[in-house]
Amino acid sequence: MTNTLGPLLVEAADPAAMQTFWAGALGAPTQQALLSFRPEQLPKTVKNRVHLDLYVGAIAPLVDLGARILAEFPDWVTLADVEGNEFCAFHDAQLADEPPARAFAVCTDSDRPEQLAAWWAETVGAEVRAGPDGTPRWLYGASGWETLIWKFVRTDDERVVPNRWQWTLRTDPGMRVDPHGNEISVWYPGCPSD
C-alpha cells in the first residue's frame, strides 16, 4: 500500500510569525500546502534533523523577511528562519522575484541514509536515486511530494530530542515512527483533521 505524504508539521514558539515568514518566502499557497505550524512542546535546543532546500534568485529578500545567514558555501547558503530553524538556499538565476524562494527538497539527517531511503521509498511509492556521493539515498516522486526531492543526508550526530519538523502521512493510525525513530504525524480516515 502506498501512503501519501502531507505538509511538514512544524513546532513553533510563535506559529503565526512562522507562517508569516514562510508565506512571504514561498508564497501563501505553497506555504499552506507544504508547511503547517503548531505550538512547540519544547524550545529549540539543537540543529534540526529535517529542513528545506530552496532555490532563490537572491538572499536579500529572505533576510528582509527576518532570516539570518548562518554559513556561506560555494554552492549554497545556510540560513535560519525567524525562530532559528535552519534551511539551505541555492541560487537560481531563472527564479522570478515573487515569491523569493521555491522549495525543491526536504532533507532528513540519518546515520543510515540508504536504509531509511529504501524504507520510505517503499512506503510512499518513490524512486530511489543516488545522491552526489553515488549512494542510493534521494527519493523522487513520493506520493504527496511529487515535485520535491526527499534527501536523506548522512549525519552521525546522535538524536537527542524529537524532530521539530515532522512529516505528515495519510496511513494506518498505528504508524507513529519510522525505523530510525523519526516521528510521524498521522492522518487517517476519520481523523479530526479530515
Short mmCIF file of N, CA and C in Angstrom, two decimals:
data_model
loop_
_atom_site.label_atom_id
_atom_site.label_comp_id
_atom_site.label_asym_id
_atom_site.label_seq_id
_atom_site.Cartn_x
_atom_site.Cartn_y
_atom_site.Cartn_z
N MET A 1 0.83 -1.19 0.00
CA MET A 1 0.00 0.00 0.00
C MET A 1 0.88 1.25 0.00
N THR A 2 0.60 2.18 -0.90
CA THR A 2 1.32 3.44 -0.93
C THR A 2 0.60 4.44 -0.03
N ASN A 3 1.36 5.07 0.84
CA ASN A 3 0.85 6.09 1.73
C ASN A 3 1.18 7.46 1.13
N THR A 4 0.42 8.48 1.51
CA THR A 4 0.59 9.81 0.94
C THR A 4 1.14 10.79 1.97
N LEU A 5 2.24 11.46 1.60
CA LEU A 5 2.83 12.48 2.46
C LEU A 5 2.01 13.76 2.40
N GLY A 6 1.90 14.42 3.52
CA GLY A 6 1.23 15.71 3.61
C GLY A 6 2.23 16.78 3.97
N PRO A 7 1.75 17.93 4.45
CA PRO A 7 2.67 19.02 4.79
C PRO A 7 3.57 18.67 5.97
N LEU A 8 4.70 19.34 6.03
CA LEU A 8 5.56 19.23 7.20
C LEU A 8 4.87 19.96 8.35
N LEU A 9 4.83 19.32 9.50
CA LEU A 9 4.22 19.90 10.70
C LEU A 9 5.36 20.47 11.54
N VAL A 10 5.37 21.78 11.70
CA VAL A 10 6.48 22.49 12.32
C VAL A 10 6.08 23.02 13.68
N GLU A 11 6.85 22.66 14.71
CA GLU A 11 6.63 23.23 16.03
C GLU A 11 7.23 24.63 16.08
N ALA A 12 6.51 25.56 16.68
CA ALA A 12 6.96 26.95 16.70
C ALA A 12 6.59 27.62 18.01
N ALA A 13 7.48 28.48 18.50
CA ALA A 13 7.17 29.30 19.68
C ALA A 13 6.05 30.27 19.34
N ASP A 14 6.07 30.79 18.09
CA ASP A 14 5.05 31.72 17.61
C ASP A 14 4.59 31.24 16.23
N PRO A 15 3.61 30.33 16.18
CA PRO A 15 3.16 29.79 14.90
C PRO A 15 2.76 30.86 13.88
N ALA A 16 2.12 31.94 14.33
CA ALA A 16 1.69 33.00 13.40
C ALA A 16 2.90 33.69 12.76
N ALA A 17 3.95 33.96 13.54
CA ALA A 17 5.15 34.59 12.99
C ALA A 17 5.84 33.67 12.00
N MET A 18 5.86 32.38 12.30
CA MET A 18 6.47 31.42 11.38
C MET A 18 5.66 31.34 10.08
N GLN A 19 4.36 31.32 10.20
CA GLN A 19 3.52 31.26 9.00
C GLN A 19 3.74 32.51 8.14
N THR A 20 3.85 33.67 8.77
CA THR A 20 4.09 34.91 8.04
C THR A 20 5.42 34.85 7.30
N PHE A 21 6.48 34.40 7.98
CA PHE A 21 7.80 34.31 7.34
C PHE A 21 7.75 33.37 6.13
N TRP A 22 7.25 32.15 6.34
CA TRP A 22 7.29 31.16 5.27
C TRP A 22 6.33 31.49 4.14
N ALA A 23 5.20 32.13 4.44
CA ALA A 23 4.30 32.58 3.37
C ALA A 23 4.99 33.66 2.54
N GLY A 24 5.75 34.55 3.19
CA GLY A 24 6.49 35.56 2.47
C GLY A 24 7.61 34.96 1.63
N ALA A 25 8.24 33.90 2.12
CA ALA A 25 9.34 33.27 1.39
C ALA A 25 8.86 32.44 0.21
N LEU A 26 7.81 31.65 0.42
CA LEU A 26 7.37 30.67 -0.58
C LEU A 26 6.10 31.07 -1.33
N GLY A 27 5.40 32.09 -0.83
CA GLY A 27 4.06 32.40 -1.32
C GLY A 27 3.07 31.64 -0.46
N ALA A 28 1.94 32.26 -0.16
CA ALA A 28 0.97 31.66 0.76
C ALA A 28 0.45 30.30 0.29
N PRO A 29 0.07 30.11 -0.99
CA PRO A 29 -0.45 28.80 -1.39
C PRO A 29 0.57 27.67 -1.19
N THR A 30 1.83 27.92 -1.54
CA THR A 30 2.86 26.89 -1.36
C THR A 30 3.11 26.64 0.11
N GLN A 31 3.19 27.71 0.90
CA GLN A 31 3.40 27.53 2.34
C GLN A 31 2.30 26.68 2.94
N GLN A 32 1.05 26.95 2.59
CA GLN A 32 -0.07 26.19 3.15
C GLN A 32 -0.04 24.73 2.72
N ALA A 33 0.41 24.46 1.50
CA ALA A 33 0.48 23.07 1.03
C ALA A 33 1.67 22.33 1.63
N LEU A 34 2.75 23.05 1.95
CA LEU A 34 3.99 22.40 2.37
C LEU A 34 4.26 22.46 3.86
N LEU A 35 3.79 23.51 4.54
CA LEU A 35 4.13 23.71 5.95
C LEU A 35 2.89 24.05 6.77
N SER A 36 2.75 23.38 7.90
CA SER A 36 1.69 23.66 8.86
C SER A 36 2.39 23.89 10.20
N PHE A 37 1.86 24.77 11.03
CA PHE A 37 2.54 25.15 12.27
C PHE A 37 1.68 24.85 13.48
N ARG A 38 2.32 24.43 14.56
CA ARG A 38 1.63 24.20 15.83
C ARG A 38 2.51 24.70 16.96
N PRO A 39 1.92 25.00 18.12
CA PRO A 39 2.72 25.46 19.26
C PRO A 39 3.75 24.40 19.67
N GLU A 40 4.93 24.87 20.00
CA GLU A 40 6.00 23.94 20.35
C GLU A 40 5.73 23.24 21.68
N GLN A 41 6.23 22.00 21.76
CA GLN A 41 6.16 21.25 23.01
C GLN A 41 7.39 21.53 23.86
N LEU A 42 8.54 21.72 23.18
CA LEU A 42 9.80 22.05 23.84
C LEU A 42 10.50 23.13 23.02
N PRO A 43 11.29 24.01 23.64
CA PRO A 43 12.02 25.01 22.85
C PRO A 43 13.12 24.35 22.01
N LYS A 44 13.51 25.02 20.93
CA LYS A 44 14.57 24.53 20.06
C LYS A 44 15.90 24.59 20.80
N THR A 45 16.64 23.47 20.83
CA THR A 45 17.91 23.42 21.54
C THR A 45 19.06 22.92 20.68
N VAL A 46 18.76 22.19 19.58
CA VAL A 46 19.81 21.63 18.71
C VAL A 46 19.43 21.87 17.25
N LYS A 47 20.39 21.63 16.37
CA LYS A 47 20.15 21.75 14.93
C LYS A 47 19.00 20.81 14.53
N ASN A 48 18.12 21.31 13.68
CA ASN A 48 17.02 20.46 13.21
C ASN A 48 17.55 19.31 12.37
N ARG A 49 16.89 18.17 12.48
CA ARG A 49 17.24 17.00 11.67
C ARG A 49 16.46 16.96 10.36
N VAL A 50 15.50 17.86 10.20
CA VAL A 50 14.69 17.97 8.98
C VAL A 50 14.69 19.44 8.57
N HIS A 51 14.96 19.71 7.29
CA HIS A 51 14.92 21.10 6.81
C HIS A 51 14.61 21.13 5.32
N LEU A 52 14.33 22.33 4.82
CA LEU A 52 14.05 22.53 3.41
C LEU A 52 15.29 23.01 2.67
N ASP A 53 15.37 22.64 1.39
CA ASP A 53 16.29 23.25 0.44
C ASP A 53 15.45 24.10 -0.49
N LEU A 54 15.91 25.34 -0.73
CA LEU A 54 15.18 26.29 -1.56
C LEU A 54 16.04 26.77 -2.72
N TYR A 55 15.39 27.07 -3.83
CA TYR A 55 16.02 27.85 -4.90
C TYR A 55 15.66 29.30 -4.66
N VAL A 56 16.63 30.20 -4.81
CA VAL A 56 16.40 31.63 -4.62
C VAL A 56 17.09 32.41 -5.73
N GLY A 57 16.50 33.55 -6.09
CA GLY A 57 17.17 34.46 -7.01
C GLY A 57 18.21 35.29 -6.27
N ALA A 58 17.94 35.57 -4.99
CA ALA A 58 18.84 36.36 -4.14
C ALA A 58 18.52 36.05 -2.69
N ILE A 59 19.49 36.26 -1.83
CA ILE A 59 19.33 36.02 -0.40
C ILE A 59 18.65 37.21 0.29
N ALA A 60 18.88 38.41 -0.20
CA ALA A 60 18.39 39.63 0.47
C ALA A 60 16.90 39.61 0.78
N PRO A 61 16.00 39.16 -0.12
CA PRO A 61 14.58 39.17 0.24
C PRO A 61 14.26 38.28 1.45
N LEU A 62 14.99 37.18 1.61
CA LEU A 62 14.77 36.32 2.78
C LEU A 62 15.27 37.00 4.05
N VAL A 63 16.40 37.69 3.96
CA VAL A 63 16.91 38.45 5.11
C VAL A 63 15.93 39.56 5.46
N ASP A 64 15.37 40.20 4.45
CA ASP A 64 14.37 41.25 4.70
C ASP A 64 13.15 40.71 5.43
N LEU A 65 12.82 39.44 5.21
CA LEU A 65 11.69 38.80 5.91
C LEU A 65 12.04 38.40 7.34
N GLY A 66 13.35 38.40 7.68
CA GLY A 66 13.76 38.05 9.04
C GLY A 66 14.73 36.89 9.13
N ALA A 67 15.14 36.30 7.99
CA ALA A 67 16.12 35.21 8.02
C ALA A 67 17.49 35.74 8.41
N ARG A 68 18.31 34.84 8.97
CA ARG A 68 19.71 35.16 9.29
C ARG A 68 20.62 34.23 8.52
N ILE A 69 21.74 34.76 8.05
CA ILE A 69 22.73 33.93 7.37
C ILE A 69 23.57 33.22 8.44
N LEU A 70 23.66 31.89 8.35
CA LEU A 70 24.44 31.11 9.30
C LEU A 70 25.81 30.73 8.73
N ALA A 71 25.85 30.38 7.44
CA ALA A 71 27.12 29.97 6.80
C ALA A 71 26.99 30.11 5.30
N GLU A 72 28.10 30.45 4.66
CA GLU A 72 28.12 30.57 3.20
C GLU A 72 29.09 29.55 2.63
N PHE A 73 28.66 28.83 1.61
CA PHE A 73 29.44 27.81 0.94
C PHE A 73 29.51 28.16 -0.55
N PRO A 74 30.38 27.52 -1.31
CA PRO A 74 30.46 27.85 -2.74
C PRO A 74 29.14 27.67 -3.50
N ASP A 75 28.36 26.66 -3.15
CA ASP A 75 27.15 26.36 -3.92
C ASP A 75 25.84 26.71 -3.23
N TRP A 76 25.88 27.04 -1.95
CA TRP A 76 24.65 27.36 -1.22
C TRP A 76 24.96 28.20 0.01
N VAL A 77 23.88 28.71 0.60
CA VAL A 77 23.96 29.47 1.85
C VAL A 77 23.04 28.80 2.85
N THR A 78 23.51 28.60 4.07
CA THR A 78 22.65 28.09 5.13
C THR A 78 22.12 29.28 5.91
N LEU A 79 20.79 29.31 6.05
CA LEU A 79 20.12 30.40 6.76
C LEU A 79 19.30 29.82 7.90
N ALA A 80 18.78 30.71 8.74
CA ALA A 80 17.83 30.35 9.78
C ALA A 80 16.61 31.24 9.62
N ASP A 81 15.44 30.65 9.82
CA ASP A 81 14.21 31.44 9.75
C ASP A 81 14.05 32.27 11.02
N VAL A 82 12.90 32.87 11.22
CA VAL A 82 12.69 33.79 12.35
C VAL A 82 12.76 33.11 13.71
N GLU A 83 12.72 31.78 13.75
CA GLU A 83 12.86 31.06 15.03
C GLU A 83 14.12 30.21 15.07
N GLY A 84 15.04 30.45 14.14
CA GLY A 84 16.31 29.74 14.17
C GLY A 84 16.32 28.39 13.47
N ASN A 85 15.26 28.03 12.76
CA ASN A 85 15.22 26.77 12.02
C ASN A 85 16.07 26.89 10.76
N GLU A 86 17.01 25.97 10.61
CA GLU A 86 17.95 26.01 9.50
C GLU A 86 17.26 25.63 8.18
N PHE A 87 17.74 26.23 7.09
CA PHE A 87 17.36 25.82 5.74
C PHE A 87 18.48 26.23 4.80
N CYS A 88 18.52 25.63 3.62
CA CYS A 88 19.59 25.91 2.66
C CYS A 88 19.01 26.60 1.43
N ALA A 89 19.74 27.58 0.91
CA ALA A 89 19.32 28.34 -0.26
C ALA A 89 20.36 28.18 -1.36
N PHE A 90 19.89 27.77 -2.54
CA PHE A 90 20.73 27.57 -3.72
C PHE A 90 20.31 28.60 -4.77
N HIS A 91 21.29 29.26 -5.38
CA HIS A 91 20.98 30.33 -6.35
C HIS A 91 20.41 29.74 -7.63
N ASP A 92 19.36 30.37 -8.13
CA ASP A 92 18.75 30.05 -9.42
C ASP A 92 18.44 31.37 -10.11
N ALA A 93 19.24 31.72 -11.10
CA ALA A 93 19.09 33.00 -11.79
C ALA A 93 17.76 33.11 -12.53
N GLN A 94 17.11 31.99 -12.81
CA GLN A 94 15.84 31.99 -13.55
C GLN A 94 14.63 32.21 -12.66
N LEU A 95 14.82 32.22 -11.35
CA LEU A 95 13.70 32.35 -10.43
C LEU A 95 13.12 33.76 -10.48
N ALA A 96 11.81 33.84 -10.59
CA ALA A 96 11.14 35.15 -10.59
C ALA A 96 11.25 35.79 -9.21
N ASP A 97 10.98 37.08 -9.13
CA ASP A 97 11.12 37.81 -7.87
C ASP A 97 10.08 37.44 -6.82
N GLU A 98 8.89 37.07 -7.24
CA GLU A 98 7.81 36.79 -6.28
C GLU A 98 7.24 35.41 -6.51
N PRO A 99 7.16 34.59 -5.52
CA PRO A 99 7.81 34.76 -4.22
C PRO A 99 9.32 34.61 -4.36
N PRO A 100 10.09 35.00 -3.33
CA PRO A 100 11.54 34.99 -3.47
C PRO A 100 12.20 33.61 -3.42
N ALA A 101 11.45 32.56 -3.08
CA ALA A 101 12.05 31.23 -2.96
C ALA A 101 11.09 30.16 -3.47
N ARG A 102 11.69 29.03 -3.88
CA ARG A 102 10.91 27.86 -4.29
C ARG A 102 11.52 26.64 -3.62
N ALA A 103 10.72 25.91 -2.86
CA ALA A 103 11.19 24.68 -2.21
C ALA A 103 11.38 23.60 -3.28
N PHE A 104 12.53 22.91 -3.22
CA PHE A 104 12.74 21.81 -4.14
C PHE A 104 13.12 20.51 -3.45
N ALA A 105 13.43 20.56 -2.14
CA ALA A 105 13.80 19.34 -1.44
C ALA A 105 13.49 19.44 0.05
N VAL A 106 13.21 18.28 0.63
CA VAL A 106 13.14 18.11 2.08
C VAL A 106 14.34 17.24 2.44
N CYS A 107 15.13 17.68 3.41
CA CYS A 107 16.33 16.95 3.84
C CYS A 107 16.11 16.37 5.23
N THR A 108 16.50 15.11 5.38
CA THR A 108 16.36 14.43 6.66
C THR A 108 17.71 13.82 7.04
N ASP A 109 18.25 14.20 8.19
CA ASP A 109 19.52 13.64 8.67
C ASP A 109 19.32 12.19 9.09
N SER A 110 20.33 11.37 8.81
CA SER A 110 20.28 9.96 9.20
C SER A 110 21.69 9.40 9.26
N ASP A 111 21.93 8.51 10.22
CA ASP A 111 23.22 7.83 10.26
C ASP A 111 23.25 6.64 9.30
N ARG A 112 22.09 6.24 8.77
CA ARG A 112 21.99 5.16 7.78
C ARG A 112 21.04 5.59 6.67
N PRO A 113 21.44 6.59 5.87
CA PRO A 113 20.50 7.17 4.90
C PRO A 113 20.03 6.22 3.82
N GLU A 114 20.87 5.30 3.38
CA GLU A 114 20.45 4.37 2.32
C GLU A 114 19.32 3.46 2.82
N GLN A 115 19.46 2.96 4.04
CA GLN A 115 18.44 2.09 4.61
C GLN A 115 17.12 2.84 4.80
N LEU A 116 17.20 4.06 5.31
CA LEU A 116 15.99 4.84 5.55
C LEU A 116 15.33 5.24 4.23
N ALA A 117 16.13 5.61 3.24
CA ALA A 117 15.59 5.97 1.92
C ALA A 117 14.86 4.78 1.30
N ALA A 118 15.43 3.58 1.41
CA ALA A 118 14.79 2.39 0.84
C ALA A 118 13.45 2.12 1.52
N TRP A 119 13.41 2.26 2.85
CA TRP A 119 12.17 2.00 3.58
C TRP A 119 11.09 3.01 3.19
N TRP A 120 11.47 4.31 3.14
CA TRP A 120 10.50 5.33 2.78
C TRP A 120 10.08 5.23 1.32
N ALA A 121 10.98 4.83 0.43
CA ALA A 121 10.62 4.67 -0.98
C ALA A 121 9.49 3.65 -1.13
N GLU A 122 9.60 2.55 -0.42
CA GLU A 122 8.55 1.54 -0.47
C GLU A 122 7.27 2.05 0.18
N THR A 123 7.39 2.80 1.25
CA THR A 123 6.24 3.29 1.99
C THR A 123 5.43 4.33 1.22
N VAL A 124 6.12 5.20 0.47
CA VAL A 124 5.42 6.30 -0.22
C VAL A 124 5.52 6.19 -1.75
N GLY A 125 5.92 5.04 -2.25
CA GLY A 125 5.93 4.80 -3.69
C GLY A 125 6.89 5.68 -4.46
N ALA A 126 8.08 5.92 -3.91
CA ALA A 126 9.06 6.80 -4.57
C ALA A 126 10.14 5.98 -5.26
N GLU A 127 10.85 6.64 -6.16
CA GLU A 127 12.01 6.05 -6.82
C GLU A 127 13.26 6.50 -6.08
N VAL A 128 14.14 5.55 -5.77
CA VAL A 128 15.40 5.88 -5.10
C VAL A 128 16.46 6.13 -6.16
N ARG A 129 17.17 7.25 -6.03
CA ARG A 129 18.29 7.57 -6.92
C ARG A 129 19.50 7.92 -6.06
N ALA A 130 20.64 7.95 -6.71
CA ALA A 130 21.89 8.24 -6.00
C ALA A 130 21.98 9.72 -5.64
N GLY A 131 22.54 9.97 -4.47
CA GLY A 131 22.91 11.32 -4.08
C GLY A 131 24.25 11.66 -4.71
N PRO A 132 24.82 12.83 -4.41
CA PRO A 132 26.07 13.25 -5.04
C PRO A 132 27.25 12.32 -4.75
N ASP A 133 27.17 11.55 -3.67
CA ASP A 133 28.26 10.62 -3.34
C ASP A 133 28.08 9.26 -4.02
N GLY A 134 27.02 9.11 -4.83
CA GLY A 134 26.79 7.85 -5.55
C GLY A 134 25.99 6.82 -4.78
N THR A 135 25.60 7.13 -3.54
CA THR A 135 24.83 6.16 -2.77
C THR A 135 23.33 6.40 -2.94
N PRO A 136 22.52 5.35 -2.94
CA PRO A 136 21.07 5.48 -3.18
C PRO A 136 20.34 6.02 -1.95
N ARG A 137 20.15 7.36 -1.92
CA ARG A 137 19.56 7.96 -0.73
C ARG A 137 18.70 9.18 -1.03
N TRP A 138 18.38 9.45 -2.29
CA TRP A 138 17.48 10.54 -2.66
C TRP A 138 16.23 9.94 -3.26
N LEU A 139 15.06 10.43 -2.84
CA LEU A 139 13.78 9.92 -3.33
C LEU A 139 13.14 10.93 -4.28
N TYR A 140 12.55 10.39 -5.36
CA TYR A 140 11.83 11.19 -6.35
C TYR A 140 10.43 10.61 -6.52
N GLY A 141 9.44 11.50 -6.69
CA GLY A 141 8.08 11.07 -6.98
C GLY A 141 7.35 10.47 -5.81
N ALA A 142 7.70 10.84 -4.58
CA ALA A 142 7.00 10.33 -3.40
C ALA A 142 5.54 10.79 -3.44
N SER A 143 4.63 9.92 -3.13
CA SER A 143 3.21 10.26 -3.14
C SER A 143 2.95 11.43 -2.19
N GLY A 144 2.38 12.51 -2.74
CA GLY A 144 2.12 13.73 -1.97
C GLY A 144 3.22 14.77 -2.11
N TRP A 145 4.45 14.33 -2.37
CA TRP A 145 5.58 15.24 -2.56
C TRP A 145 6.18 15.04 -3.95
N GLU A 146 5.34 14.89 -4.95
CA GLU A 146 5.81 14.57 -6.29
C GLU A 146 6.79 15.60 -6.85
N THR A 147 6.67 16.86 -6.46
CA THR A 147 7.54 17.91 -7.00
C THR A 147 8.79 18.13 -6.16
N LEU A 148 8.93 17.40 -5.06
CA LEU A 148 10.07 17.57 -4.16
C LEU A 148 11.01 16.37 -4.22
N ILE A 149 12.28 16.61 -4.03
CA ILE A 149 13.26 15.55 -3.80
C ILE A 149 13.30 15.35 -2.28
N TRP A 150 13.30 14.11 -1.82
CA TRP A 150 13.47 13.85 -0.39
C TRP A 150 14.89 13.32 -0.23
N LYS A 151 15.76 14.16 0.34
CA LYS A 151 17.17 13.82 0.51
C LYS A 151 17.41 13.28 1.91
N PHE A 152 18.02 12.11 1.99
CA PHE A 152 18.46 11.58 3.27
C PHE A 152 19.95 11.88 3.38
N VAL A 153 20.30 12.71 4.35
CA VAL A 153 21.64 13.28 4.47
C VAL A 153 22.42 12.51 5.53
N ARG A 154 23.62 12.04 5.15
CA ARG A 154 24.44 11.27 6.09
C ARG A 154 24.93 12.19 7.21
N THR A 155 24.48 11.93 8.42
CA THR A 155 24.85 12.70 9.60
C THR A 155 24.99 11.74 10.77
N ASP A 156 26.11 11.80 11.43
CA ASP A 156 26.37 10.86 12.52
C ASP A 156 26.02 11.39 13.90
N ASP A 157 25.46 12.62 13.98
CA ASP A 157 25.15 13.15 15.30
C ASP A 157 23.99 12.37 15.93
N GLU A 158 24.04 12.26 17.22
CA GLU A 158 23.06 11.48 17.98
C GLU A 158 21.74 12.25 18.11
N ARG A 159 20.64 11.54 17.93
CA ARG A 159 19.32 12.14 18.14
C ARG A 159 19.13 12.32 19.65
N VAL A 160 18.87 13.58 20.05
CA VAL A 160 18.73 13.86 21.49
C VAL A 160 17.34 14.41 21.84
N VAL A 161 16.60 14.89 20.84
CA VAL A 161 15.25 15.42 21.08
C VAL A 161 14.37 15.01 19.90
N PRO A 162 13.05 15.02 20.08
CA PRO A 162 12.16 14.75 18.95
C PRO A 162 12.34 15.80 17.86
N ASN A 163 12.05 15.43 16.61
CA ASN A 163 12.13 16.37 15.49
C ASN A 163 11.12 17.49 15.68
N ARG A 164 11.55 18.74 15.46
CA ARG A 164 10.63 19.89 15.48
C ARG A 164 9.87 19.98 14.17
N TRP A 165 10.42 19.44 13.09
CA TRP A 165 9.77 19.40 11.78
C TRP A 165 9.47 17.93 11.51
N GLN A 166 8.19 17.60 11.44
CA GLN A 166 7.77 16.22 11.18
C GLN A 166 6.93 16.18 9.91
N TRP A 167 7.05 15.11 9.16
CA TRP A 167 6.17 14.97 8.01
C TRP A 167 4.86 14.37 8.46
N THR A 168 3.82 14.67 7.72
CA THR A 168 2.52 14.06 7.96
C THR A 168 2.32 12.99 6.91
N LEU A 169 1.52 12.01 7.25
CA LEU A 169 1.32 10.86 6.38
C LEU A 169 -0.10 10.37 6.52
N ARG A 170 -0.76 10.18 5.38
CA ARG A 170 -2.07 9.55 5.39
C ARG A 170 -1.83 8.05 5.37
N THR A 171 -2.07 7.40 6.50
CA THR A 171 -1.71 5.99 6.65
C THR A 171 -2.49 5.37 7.79
N ASP A 172 -2.15 4.16 8.10
CA ASP A 172 -2.72 3.43 9.24
C ASP A 172 -2.41 4.20 10.52
N PRO A 173 -3.40 4.41 11.41
CA PRO A 173 -3.14 5.20 12.61
C PRO A 173 -2.14 4.58 13.57
N GLY A 174 -1.78 3.31 13.38
CA GLY A 174 -0.80 2.67 14.25
C GLY A 174 0.63 3.09 13.96
N MET A 175 0.87 3.71 12.80
CA MET A 175 2.23 4.10 12.42
C MET A 175 2.55 5.46 13.03
N ARG A 176 3.56 5.52 13.91
CA ARG A 176 3.92 6.77 14.58
C ARG A 176 5.38 7.16 14.41
N VAL A 177 6.25 6.20 14.10
CA VAL A 177 7.67 6.47 13.87
C VAL A 177 8.17 5.60 12.73
N ASP A 178 9.24 6.05 12.08
CA ASP A 178 9.86 5.21 11.05
C ASP A 178 10.93 4.35 11.72
N PRO A 179 11.63 3.50 10.96
CA PRO A 179 12.61 2.60 11.59
C PRO A 179 13.77 3.30 12.30
N HIS A 180 14.01 4.58 12.03
CA HIS A 180 15.09 5.30 12.70
C HIS A 180 14.59 6.25 13.78
N GLY A 181 13.33 6.14 14.15
CA GLY A 181 12.79 6.91 15.25
C GLY A 181 12.26 8.28 14.88
N ASN A 182 12.17 8.63 13.58
CA ASN A 182 11.59 9.91 13.18
C ASN A 182 10.09 9.86 13.41
N GLU A 183 9.59 10.84 14.14
CA GLU A 183 8.18 10.90 14.47
C GLU A 183 7.36 11.26 13.24
N ILE A 184 6.16 10.69 13.16
CA ILE A 184 5.25 10.92 12.04
C ILE A 184 3.93 11.42 12.61
N SER A 185 3.40 12.47 12.03
CA SER A 185 2.06 12.92 12.38
C SER A 185 1.12 12.25 11.40
N VAL A 186 0.21 11.42 11.90
CA VAL A 186 -0.61 10.55 11.05
C VAL A 186 -1.99 11.14 10.83
N TRP A 187 -2.42 11.14 9.55
CA TRP A 187 -3.79 11.43 9.17
C TRP A 187 -4.38 10.14 8.67
N TYR A 188 -5.59 9.82 9.03
CA TYR A 188 -6.24 8.60 8.58
C TYR A 188 -7.72 8.88 8.45
N PRO A 189 -8.45 8.01 7.72
CA PRO A 189 -9.89 8.25 7.58
C PRO A 189 -10.56 8.42 8.95
N GLY A 190 -11.33 9.49 9.08
CA GLY A 190 -12.00 9.78 10.35
C GLY A 190 -11.16 10.61 11.30
N CYS A 191 -9.90 10.90 10.94
CA CYS A 191 -9.04 11.73 11.77
C CYS A 191 -9.66 13.11 11.92
N PRO A 192 -9.59 13.75 13.08
CA PRO A 192 -10.20 15.06 13.27
C PRO A 192 -9.77 16.11 12.24
N SER A 193 -8.57 15.96 11.61
CA SER A 193 -8.13 16.95 10.64
C SER A 193 -8.74 16.73 9.27
N ASP A 194 -9.48 15.61 9.05
CA ASP A 194 -10.14 15.37 7.76
C ASP A 194 -11.34 16.25 7.58
#
